mmCIF file of C-alpha atoms and ligand atoms in Angstrom:
data_model
loop_
_atom_site.group_PDB
_atom_site.id
_atom_site.type_symbol
_atom_site.label_atom_id
_atom_site.label_comp_id
_atom_site.label_asym_id
_atom_site.label_seq_id
_atom_site.Cartn_x
_atom_site.Cartn_y
_atom_site.Cartn_z
ATOM 1 C CA MET A 5 137.848 119.160 74.522
ATOM 2 C CA LEU A 6 140.709 119.389 77.049
ATOM 3 C CA GLN A 7 143.483 117.096 76.492
ATOM 4 C CA TRP A 8 144.708 115.060 79.460
ATOM 5 C CA ILE A 9 148.463 115.428 79.615
ATOM 6 C CA GLU A 10 151.151 114.058 81.758
ATOM 7 C CA ARG A 11 154.599 115.283 82.307
ATOM 8 C CA VAL A 12 157.086 112.457 81.862
ATOM 9 C CA GLY A 13 160.729 112.619 82.875
ATOM 10 C CA ARG A 14 162.664 115.741 81.564
ATOM 11 C CA GLY A 15 159.590 117.773 80.867
ATOM 12 C CA ARG A 16 158.360 115.645 77.992
ATOM 13 C CA ILE A 17 154.649 115.557 77.661
ATOM 14 C CA ARG A 18 152.579 112.500 76.977
ATOM 15 C CA VAL A 19 149.131 112.993 75.617
ATOM 16 C CA ASN A 20 146.376 110.612 76.513
ATOM 17 C CA ARG A 21 145.405 110.057 72.930
ATOM 18 C CA SER A 22 141.938 108.450 73.503
ATOM 19 C CA SER A 23 140.845 111.926 74.827
ATOM 20 C CA ALA A 24 142.668 113.809 72.098
ATOM 21 C CA SER A 25 140.490 116.281 70.303
ATOM 22 C CA ILE A 26 142.066 115.651 66.852
ATOM 23 C CA ARG A 27 141.628 112.137 65.529
ATOM 24 C CA GLY A 28 143.045 111.196 62.165
ATOM 25 C CA ARG A 29 143.685 107.969 60.348
ATOM 26 C CA PHE A 30 145.530 106.120 57.675
ATOM 27 C CA ALA A 31 143.384 103.498 55.963
ATOM 28 C CA PRO A 32 145.302 101.341 53.559
ATOM 29 C CA THR A 33 143.874 98.583 51.334
ATOM 30 C CA PRO A 34 146.017 95.475 51.742
ATOM 31 C CA SER A 35 146.018 94.712 48.054
ATOM 32 C CA GLY A 36 149.652 95.421 47.537
ATOM 33 C CA GLN A 37 152.760 96.655 49.324
ATOM 34 C CA LEU A 38 153.141 100.105 50.819
ATOM 35 C CA HIS A 39 154.532 102.097 47.824
ATOM 36 C CA LEU A 40 155.981 105.632 47.789
ATOM 37 C CA GLY A 41 152.566 107.161 47.088
ATOM 38 C CA ASN A 42 150.847 105.590 50.087
ATOM 39 C CA ALA A 43 153.998 106.291 52.270
ATOM 40 C CA ALA A 44 153.810 109.897 51.347
ATOM 41 C CA THR A 45 150.135 110.000 52.273
ATOM 42 C CA ALA A 46 150.734 108.120 55.528
ATOM 43 C CA LEU A 47 153.540 110.490 56.480
ATOM 44 C CA LEU A 48 151.407 113.536 55.833
ATOM 45 C CA ALA A 49 148.346 112.191 57.571
ATOM 46 C CA TRP A 50 150.682 111.329 60.608
ATOM 47 C CA LEU A 51 152.215 114.792 60.685
ATOM 48 C CA GLN A 52 148.863 116.520 60.532
ATOM 49 C CA VAL A 53 147.681 114.466 63.599
ATOM 50 C CA ARG A 54 150.948 114.587 65.480
ATOM 51 C CA SER A 55 151.572 118.301 65.046
ATOM 52 C CA ALA A 56 148.075 118.883 66.719
ATOM 53 C CA GLY A 57 148.849 116.480 69.606
ATOM 54 C CA GLY A 58 146.124 114.207 68.188
ATOM 55 C CA ALA A 59 145.441 110.414 68.042
ATOM 56 C CA MET A 60 146.403 108.351 65.006
ATOM 57 C CA ILE A 61 144.292 105.459 63.975
ATOM 58 C CA LEU A 62 145.304 102.646 61.475
ATOM 59 C CA ARG A 63 142.425 100.972 59.809
ATOM 60 C CA ILE A 64 142.767 98.124 57.359
ATOM 61 C CA GLU A 65 140.362 98.462 54.438
ATOM 62 C CA ASP A 66 140.119 94.721 53.494
ATOM 63 C CA LEU A 67 136.445 94.535 52.276
ATOM 64 C CA ASP A 68 137.180 93.453 48.796
ATOM 65 C CA ALA A 69 138.591 90.052 49.825
ATOM 66 C CA PRO A 70 139.572 88.873 46.358
ATOM 67 C CA ARG A 71 141.861 91.877 45.932
ATOM 68 C CA CYS A 72 143.502 91.697 49.343
ATOM 69 C CA LYS A 73 146.609 89.506 49.850
ATOM 70 C CA PRO A 74 147.287 87.409 52.909
ATOM 71 C CA GLY A 75 149.898 88.855 55.195
ATOM 72 C CA MET A 76 149.844 92.156 53.372
ATOM 73 C CA ALA A 77 148.354 94.254 56.222
ATOM 74 C CA GLN A 78 151.219 92.993 58.474
ATOM 75 C CA ARG A 79 153.748 94.042 55.904
ATOM 76 C CA ILE A 80 152.234 97.462 55.482
ATOM 77 C CA MET A 81 152.366 97.893 59.325
ATOM 78 C CA ASP A 82 155.986 96.709 59.375
ATOM 79 C CA GLU A 83 157.037 99.226 56.754
ATOM 80 C CA MET A 84 155.191 102.070 58.459
ATOM 81 C CA ARG A 85 156.902 101.359 61.712
ATOM 82 C CA TRP A 86 160.245 101.129 59.831
ATOM 83 C CA LEU A 87 159.606 104.613 58.533
ATOM 84 C CA GLY A 88 158.983 105.837 62.086
ATOM 85 C CA LEU A 89 155.197 106.205 61.881
ATOM 86 C CA ASP A 90 153.200 104.869 64.775
ATOM 87 C CA TRP A 91 149.428 104.742 65.723
ATOM 88 C CA ASP A 92 147.495 104.837 68.962
ATOM 89 C CA GLU A 93 144.672 102.580 67.735
ATOM 90 C CA GLY A 94 144.846 99.849 65.148
ATOM 91 C CA PRO A 95 144.479 96.087 64.472
ATOM 92 C CA ASP A 96 147.688 95.167 66.398
ATOM 93 C CA VAL A 97 147.328 97.712 69.342
ATOM 94 C CA GLY A 98 143.564 97.609 69.824
ATOM 95 C CA GLY A 99 141.704 100.749 70.938
ATOM 96 C CA ASP A 100 138.190 101.857 71.948
ATOM 97 C CA PHE A 101 136.718 101.309 68.500
ATOM 98 C CA GLU A 102 137.809 97.732 67.685
ATOM 99 C CA PRO A 103 137.952 95.891 65.379
ATOM 100 C CA TYR A 104 140.142 97.945 63.080
ATOM 101 C CA GLU A 105 139.771 95.669 60.035
ATOM 102 C CA GLN A 106 136.770 96.443 57.854
ATOM 103 C CA SER A 107 136.166 92.759 57.091
ATOM 104 C CA ALA A 108 135.217 92.364 60.882
ATOM 105 C CA ARG A 109 132.828 95.310 60.843
ATOM 106 C CA LEU A 110 130.124 94.104 58.398
ATOM 107 C CA ASP A 111 127.346 94.401 61.072
ATOM 108 C CA ARG A 112 127.955 98.109 61.265
ATOM 109 C CA TYR A 113 127.644 98.553 57.502
ATOM 110 C CA GLU A 114 124.446 96.530 57.353
ATOM 111 C CA ALA A 115 122.924 98.720 60.210
ATOM 112 C CA ALA A 116 123.793 101.871 58.249
ATOM 113 C CA LEU A 117 122.283 100.325 55.002
ATOM 114 C CA GLU A 118 119.163 99.565 56.955
ATOM 115 C CA ARG A 119 118.817 103.164 58.120
ATOM 116 C CA LEU A 120 119.396 104.476 54.570
ATOM 117 C CA ARG A 121 116.940 101.941 53.133
ATOM 118 C CA ARG A 122 114.307 102.952 55.774
ATOM 119 C CA ASP A 123 114.783 106.619 54.774
ATOM 120 C CA GLY A 124 114.200 105.804 51.129
ATOM 121 C CA LEU A 125 117.800 106.691 50.054
ATOM 122 C CA LEU A 126 118.698 103.448 48.401
ATOM 123 C CA TYR A 127 117.552 101.691 45.328
ATOM 124 C CA PRO A 128 118.431 98.441 43.592
ATOM 125 C CA CYS A 129 120.404 98.703 40.379
ATOM 126 C CA TYR A 130 120.081 95.875 37.841
ATOM 127 C CA CYS A 131 122.468 97.240 35.203
ATOM 128 C CA SER A 132 124.779 94.682 33.768
ATOM 129 C CA ARG A 133 128.510 95.271 33.212
ATOM 130 C CA ALA A 134 127.810 95.873 29.587
ATOM 131 C CA GLU A 135 125.232 98.566 30.368
ATOM 132 C CA LEU A 136 127.572 100.245 32.792
ATOM 133 C CA GLN A 137 130.249 100.226 30.132
ATOM 134 C CA ALA A 138 127.949 101.811 27.641
ATOM 135 C CA ILE A 139 127.152 104.485 30.202
ATOM 136 C CA ALA A 140 130.871 104.855 30.701
ATOM 137 C CA SER A 141 131.479 105.656 27.085
ATOM 138 C CA ALA A 142 128.706 108.242 27.011
ATOM 139 C CA PRO A 143 129.849 111.789 27.490
ATOM 140 C CA HIS A 144 129.234 112.203 31.233
ATOM 141 C CA GLY A 145 132.907 112.588 32.312
ATOM 142 C CA LEU A 146 134.522 110.223 34.772
ATOM 143 C CA ALA A 147 134.593 110.236 38.528
ATOM 144 C CA ALA A 148 137.223 108.493 40.572
ATOM 145 C CA GLU A 149 134.918 105.651 41.320
ATOM 146 C CA GLY A 150 134.235 104.871 37.676
ATOM 147 C CA ALA A 151 131.831 106.380 35.324
ATOM 148 C CA VAL A 152 129.032 108.657 36.468
ATOM 149 C CA TYR A 153 125.858 106.618 36.658
ATOM 150 C CA ASP A 154 122.931 108.097 34.964
ATOM 151 C CA GLY A 155 120.386 106.932 37.552
ATOM 152 C CA ARG A 156 118.322 104.830 35.094
ATOM 153 C CA CYS A 157 117.354 102.177 37.734
ATOM 154 C CA ARG A 158 116.162 104.899 40.103
ATOM 155 C CA ARG A 159 113.408 105.601 37.527
ATOM 156 C CA LEU A 160 112.149 102.109 37.011
ATOM 157 C CA THR A 161 108.419 101.486 37.556
ATOM 158 C CA PRO A 162 107.381 98.971 40.225
ATOM 159 C CA GLU A 163 106.553 96.528 37.525
ATOM 160 C CA GLU A 164 109.901 96.931 35.649
ATOM 161 C CA ARG A 165 111.697 96.495 38.918
ATOM 162 C CA ALA A 166 109.814 93.337 39.816
ATOM 163 C CA ASP A 167 110.550 91.979 36.383
ATOM 164 C CA ARG A 168 114.272 92.639 36.715
ATOM 165 C CA GLN A 169 114.420 91.393 40.278
ATOM 166 C CA ALA A 170 113.295 87.959 39.080
ATOM 167 C CA ARG A 171 116.227 87.721 36.754
ATOM 168 C CA LYS A 172 119.060 89.410 38.470
ATOM 169 C CA THR A 173 120.524 90.103 41.948
ATOM 170 C CA PRO A 174 120.852 93.886 42.087
ATOM 171 C CA SER A 175 123.547 96.079 43.637
ATOM 172 C CA LEU A 176 122.271 98.841 45.920
ATOM 173 C CA ARG A 177 122.856 102.498 45.029
ATOM 174 C CA PHE A 178 122.634 105.564 47.175
ATOM 175 C CA ALA A 179 120.567 108.400 45.652
ATOM 176 C CA MET A 180 122.674 111.529 45.691
ATOM 177 C CA PRO A 181 120.812 114.675 46.561
ATOM 178 C CA ASN A 182 120.139 116.890 43.551
ATOM 179 C CA ARG A 183 122.275 119.913 44.539
ATOM 180 C CA SER A 184 125.870 121.159 44.408
ATOM 181 C CA ILE A 185 128.181 120.227 47.286
ATOM 182 C CA ALA A 186 130.923 122.522 48.437
ATOM 183 C CA PHE A 187 133.585 122.007 51.003
ATOM 184 C CA THR A 188 136.940 123.589 51.888
ATOM 185 C CA ASP A 189 139.863 121.135 51.448
ATOM 186 C CA GLY A 190 142.511 121.563 54.249
ATOM 187 C CA ALA A 191 145.288 121.532 51.647
ATOM 188 C CA ALA A 192 143.798 122.543 48.303
ATOM 189 C CA GLY A 193 141.231 125.179 49.485
ATOM 190 C CA PRO A 194 137.577 125.575 48.405
ATOM 191 C CA GLN A 195 135.967 122.850 46.235
ATOM 192 C CA MET A 196 132.644 122.936 44.507
ATOM 193 C CA PHE A 197 130.967 119.864 42.873
ATOM 194 C CA ALA A 198 127.959 120.569 40.690
ATOM 195 C CA ALA A 199 124.650 118.608 41.255
ATOM 196 C CA GLY A 200 124.931 115.165 39.749
ATOM 197 C CA ALA A 201 128.730 115.407 39.317
ATOM 198 C CA GLY A 202 129.348 112.026 40.889
ATOM 199 C CA GLY A 203 126.102 110.247 40.161
ATOM 200 C CA ASP A 204 124.419 107.782 42.421
ATOM 201 C CA PHE A 205 126.951 105.221 43.659
ATOM 202 C CA VAL A 206 127.038 101.674 44.748
ATOM 203 C CA VAL A 207 126.937 101.005 48.542
ATOM 204 C CA LYS A 208 126.580 97.249 48.203
ATOM 205 C CA ARG A 209 127.615 95.257 45.242
ATOM 206 C CA ALA A 210 125.509 92.503 43.742
ATOM 207 C CA ASP A 211 128.130 90.015 45.122
ATOM 208 C CA GLY A 212 127.449 91.355 48.586
ATOM 209 C CA ILE A 213 130.629 93.324 49.117
ATOM 210 C CA ILE A 214 130.038 96.680 50.804
ATOM 211 C CA GLY A 215 131.104 99.762 48.867
ATOM 212 C CA TYR A 216 134.086 101.757 49.852
ATOM 213 C CA GLN A 217 132.144 105.082 50.338
ATOM 214 C CA LEU A 218 129.704 103.605 52.811
ATOM 215 C CA ALA A 219 132.276 101.705 54.862
ATOM 216 C CA VAL A 220 134.669 104.602 55.130
ATOM 217 C CA VAL A 221 131.999 106.958 56.322
ATOM 218 C CA VAL A 222 130.426 104.498 58.761
ATOM 219 C CA ASP A 223 133.957 103.855 60.234
ATOM 220 C CA ASP A 224 135.061 107.443 60.365
ATOM 221 C CA ILE A 225 131.785 108.343 62.263
ATOM 222 C CA GLU A 226 132.163 105.534 64.746
ATOM 223 C CA MET A 227 135.906 106.040 65.268
ATOM 224 C CA GLN A 228 135.285 109.722 65.800
ATOM 225 C CA VAL A 229 137.703 110.836 63.144
ATOM 226 C CA THR A 230 137.962 114.562 63.046
ATOM 227 C CA ASP A 231 140.403 114.943 60.217
ATOM 228 C CA VAL A 232 140.851 112.868 57.106
ATOM 229 C CA PHE A 233 144.060 113.326 55.101
ATOM 230 C CA ARG A 234 144.372 111.128 52.033
ATOM 231 C CA GLY A 235 145.414 111.067 48.420
ATOM 232 C CA TRP A 236 144.071 113.346 45.640
ATOM 233 C CA ASP A 237 142.455 110.472 43.887
ATOM 234 C CA LEU A 238 139.743 110.467 46.590
ATOM 235 C CA LEU A 239 138.930 114.150 46.226
ATOM 236 C CA ASP A 240 135.998 113.172 43.931
ATOM 237 C CA SER A 241 134.691 110.855 46.666
ATOM 238 C CA THR A 242 134.389 113.553 49.194
ATOM 239 C CA PRO A 243 130.944 115.020 48.045
ATOM 240 C CA ARG A 244 129.609 111.466 47.978
ATOM 241 C CA GLN A 245 130.869 110.949 51.539
ATOM 242 C CA LEU A 246 129.474 114.407 52.698
ATOM 243 C CA ALA A 247 126.008 113.347 51.381
ATOM 244 C CA LEU A 248 126.351 110.065 53.342
ATOM 245 C CA TYR A 249 127.307 111.882 56.550
ATOM 246 C CA GLU A 250 124.184 114.037 56.173
ATOM 247 C CA ALA A 251 121.961 111.076 55.504
ATOM 248 C CA LEU A 252 123.310 109.287 58.515
ATOM 249 C CA GLY A 253 122.924 112.416 60.653
ATOM 250 C CA ALA A 254 126.585 112.816 61.546
ATOM 251 C CA PRO A 255 128.802 115.862 61.392
ATOM 252 C CA PRO A 256 131.572 115.386 58.746
ATOM 253 C CA PRO A 257 135.216 115.546 59.518
ATOM 254 C CA ARG A 258 137.627 118.144 57.912
ATOM 255 C CA PHE A 259 139.066 116.772 54.714
ATOM 256 C CA ALA A 260 142.463 117.355 53.129
ATOM 257 C CA HIS A 261 143.852 115.702 50.036
ATOM 258 C CA GLY A 262 147.608 115.438 49.312
ATOM 259 C CA PRO A 263 149.347 114.901 46.000
ATOM 260 C CA LEU A 264 149.494 111.624 44.023
ATOM 261 C CA LEU A 265 152.824 110.441 42.967
ATOM 262 C CA LEU A 266 153.100 109.808 39.187
ATOM 263 C CA GLY A 267 155.885 107.859 37.381
ATOM 264 C CA PRO A 268 158.176 109.743 34.961
ATOM 265 C CA ASP A 269 155.738 108.906 32.197
ATOM 266 C CA GLY A 270 152.930 110.766 33.943
ATOM 267 C CA SER A 271 150.959 107.689 34.837
ATOM 268 C CA ARG A 272 150.052 106.479 38.301
ATOM 269 C CA LEU A 273 152.997 105.017 40.184
ATOM 270 C CA SER A 274 153.155 101.225 39.802
ATOM 271 C CA LYS A 275 155.553 98.356 39.402
ATOM 272 C CA ARG A 276 156.422 99.396 35.854
ATOM 273 C CA HIS A 277 158.201 102.396 37.323
ATOM 274 C CA GLY A 278 160.654 100.124 39.029
ATOM 275 C CA ASP A 279 161.036 99.314 42.692
ATOM 276 C CA VAL A 280 158.523 101.750 44.098
ATOM 277 C CA SER A 281 157.582 99.710 47.254
ATOM 278 C CA VAL A 282 159.009 100.788 50.490
ATOM 279 C CA SER A 283 160.177 97.309 51.260
ATOM 280 C CA SER A 284 162.291 97.123 48.062
ATOM 281 C CA LEU A 285 164.071 100.406 48.916
ATOM 282 C CA ARG A 286 164.622 99.104 52.431
ATOM 283 C CA GLU A 287 166.095 95.933 51.064
ATOM 284 C CA GLN A 288 168.450 97.967 48.857
ATOM 285 C CA GLY A 289 169.788 99.603 52.061
ATOM 286 C CA VAL A 290 167.971 103.002 51.890
ATOM 287 C CA ALA A 291 167.838 104.449 55.423
ATOM 288 C CA PRO A 292 164.228 105.376 56.635
ATOM 289 C CA GLU A 293 165.250 108.923 57.370
ATOM 290 C CA ARG A 294 166.503 109.434 53.914
ATOM 291 C CA LEU A 295 163.158 108.190 52.417
ATOM 292 C CA VAL A 296 161.123 110.240 54.863
ATOM 293 C CA GLY A 297 163.209 113.483 54.254
ATOM 294 C CA TRP A 298 162.935 112.851 50.464
ATOM 295 C CA LEU A 299 159.038 112.333 50.682
ATOM 296 C CA ALA A 300 158.795 115.494 52.719
ATOM 297 C CA TRP A 301 160.692 117.383 49.954
ATOM 298 C CA LEU A 302 158.816 115.697 47.084
ATOM 299 C CA THR A 303 155.368 116.555 48.454
ATOM 300 C CA GLY A 304 156.425 120.175 49.011
ATOM 301 C CA LEU A 305 156.787 120.196 52.766
ATOM 302 C CA ARG A 306 160.569 120.903 52.636
ATOM 303 C CA ASP A 307 162.878 122.751 50.327
ATOM 304 C CA GLU A 308 165.684 120.129 50.490
ATOM 305 C CA PRO A 309 165.538 116.300 50.393
ATOM 306 C CA SER A 310 167.798 116.000 53.407
ATOM 307 C CA PRO A 311 167.243 113.066 55.796
ATOM 308 C CA ALA A 312 164.738 113.512 58.569
ATOM 309 C CA THR A 313 162.639 111.441 60.951
ATOM 310 C CA PRO A 314 158.914 111.860 60.936
ATOM 311 C CA GLU A 315 159.302 113.202 64.585
ATOM 312 C CA ALA A 316 161.697 115.786 63.406
ATOM 313 C CA LEU A 317 159.212 117.031 60.726
ATOM 314 C CA ILE A 318 156.388 117.668 63.253
ATOM 315 C CA PRO A 319 157.319 121.357 63.841
ATOM 316 C CA GLU A 320 157.623 121.850 60.050
ATOM 317 C CA TRP A 321 154.062 120.706 59.231
ATOM 318 C CA ASN A 322 152.348 123.284 57.069
ATOM 319 C CA PRO A 323 149.465 122.023 54.876
ATOM 320 C CA GLU A 324 149.711 125.196 52.713
ATOM 321 C CA ARG A 325 153.065 123.909 51.441
ATOM 322 C CA ILE A 326 151.713 120.574 50.261
ATOM 323 C CA ALA A 327 151.591 120.179 46.474
ATOM 324 C CA HIS A 328 148.106 119.619 45.032
ATOM 325 C CA GLU A 329 146.870 116.986 42.617
ATOM 326 C CA ALA A 330 150.103 115.253 41.487
ATOM 327 C CA VAL A 331 153.837 115.143 41.690
ATOM 328 C CA THR A 332 155.694 113.489 38.761
ATOM 329 C CA LEU A 333 158.853 111.702 39.589
ATOM 330 C CA GLN A 334 161.949 112.461 37.488
ATOM 331 C CA ASP A 335 163.709 109.767 35.453
ATOM 332 C CA ASN A 336 166.229 108.086 37.771
ATOM 333 C CA TRP A 337 164.182 109.388 40.712
ATOM 334 C CA ASN A 338 165.776 106.778 42.962
ATOM 335 C CA ARG A 339 169.390 107.864 42.331
ATOM 336 C CA HIS A 340 169.277 110.323 45.179
ATOM 337 C CA LEU A 341 168.050 107.693 47.622
ATOM 338 C CA LEU A 342 170.448 104.983 46.519
ATOM 339 C CA ASP A 343 173.639 107.021 45.828
ATOM 340 C CA CYS A 344 173.899 108.485 49.261
ATOM 341 C CA GLU A 345 174.296 105.182 50.985
HETATM 342 N N1 LIG B 406 141.532 102.485 51.514
HETATM 343 C C1 LIG B 406 141.619 103.536 50.687
HETATM 344 C C2 LIG B 406 142.865 103.434 49.765
HETATM 345 O O1 LIG B 406 143.710 102.679 50.143
HETATM 346 C C3 LIG B 406 141.773 104.931 51.467
HETATM 347 C C4 LIG B 406 140.478 105.427 52.045
HETATM 348 C C5 LIG B 406 140.511 106.760 52.602
HETATM 349 O O2 LIG B 406 141.637 107.243 53.085
HETATM 350 O O3 LIG B 406 139.410 107.379 52.714
HETATM 351 O O4 LIG B 406 143.013 104.124 48.787
#
């Protein structure tokens, strides 16, 4: 697709983003503040899009209402802008595919569920928490979205199903195709998932909440996302999402997964590793360029942690340099950020 461009003042070029051929997104869940890990993912996703002259979408993934905190989406947006990251479509700026909050898009997810149901790709699951826990401790391995489900409710007879239905509200599971799924990750290269690796997954919980996998695919299709850049923790979700794209008759985007940040003890970054939120570093007087330059270095994009704006990093974007899987912070990781003020 040809981009519509306009020369503005001194030879600068403005791209009409709604016709951009590359469309990427950052899709935070407003369950907590923007921390260093999310900020690194947001920066890399933004660089991928901007280096290609593409359009950036910000989507708020607030389906799991009990986990989301009031005002958190706004805080995340404030911190992103402070870092120097912007977007062309999002809750506060609008766009062709409004609304950009998942909680306001339930009709779309229900329509997709209807289509999958009609095509015989969903089944009710009556397993209790205890049963699922027992499955979890069986030697199936773990997927990012919890234990691999063994498909037992898929095999219920109509009588067993009717009997269970009378006693329990089921969740709905998507029946994964019984074949391996391969794709090439834009940062980590070829990936292969064996048949059954992820198991059948929940697209609607018994409490009515729509599952992450379904919502993200429905939205990425409708918002015409061409390039997904996100954290390594979601790599295991990609074969599930590819199966959903196929079931919904839509071409999938390109996927790339950037590194997770781990605390010095090797566990996922969290409050116990100190002030890992962008806002606390900001409050301590760290300049946004210092944080951005440090994140670019930490994730492998740069050789030195010297200060940089996101804009200045655009020409340096190179997905092959990005670290895979995880980056472990050193003890006193924040000394560099705080000392230099
Ligand atoms: N909402 C998800 C998260 O915060 C990200 C979804 C995605 O990028 O596909 O982890």
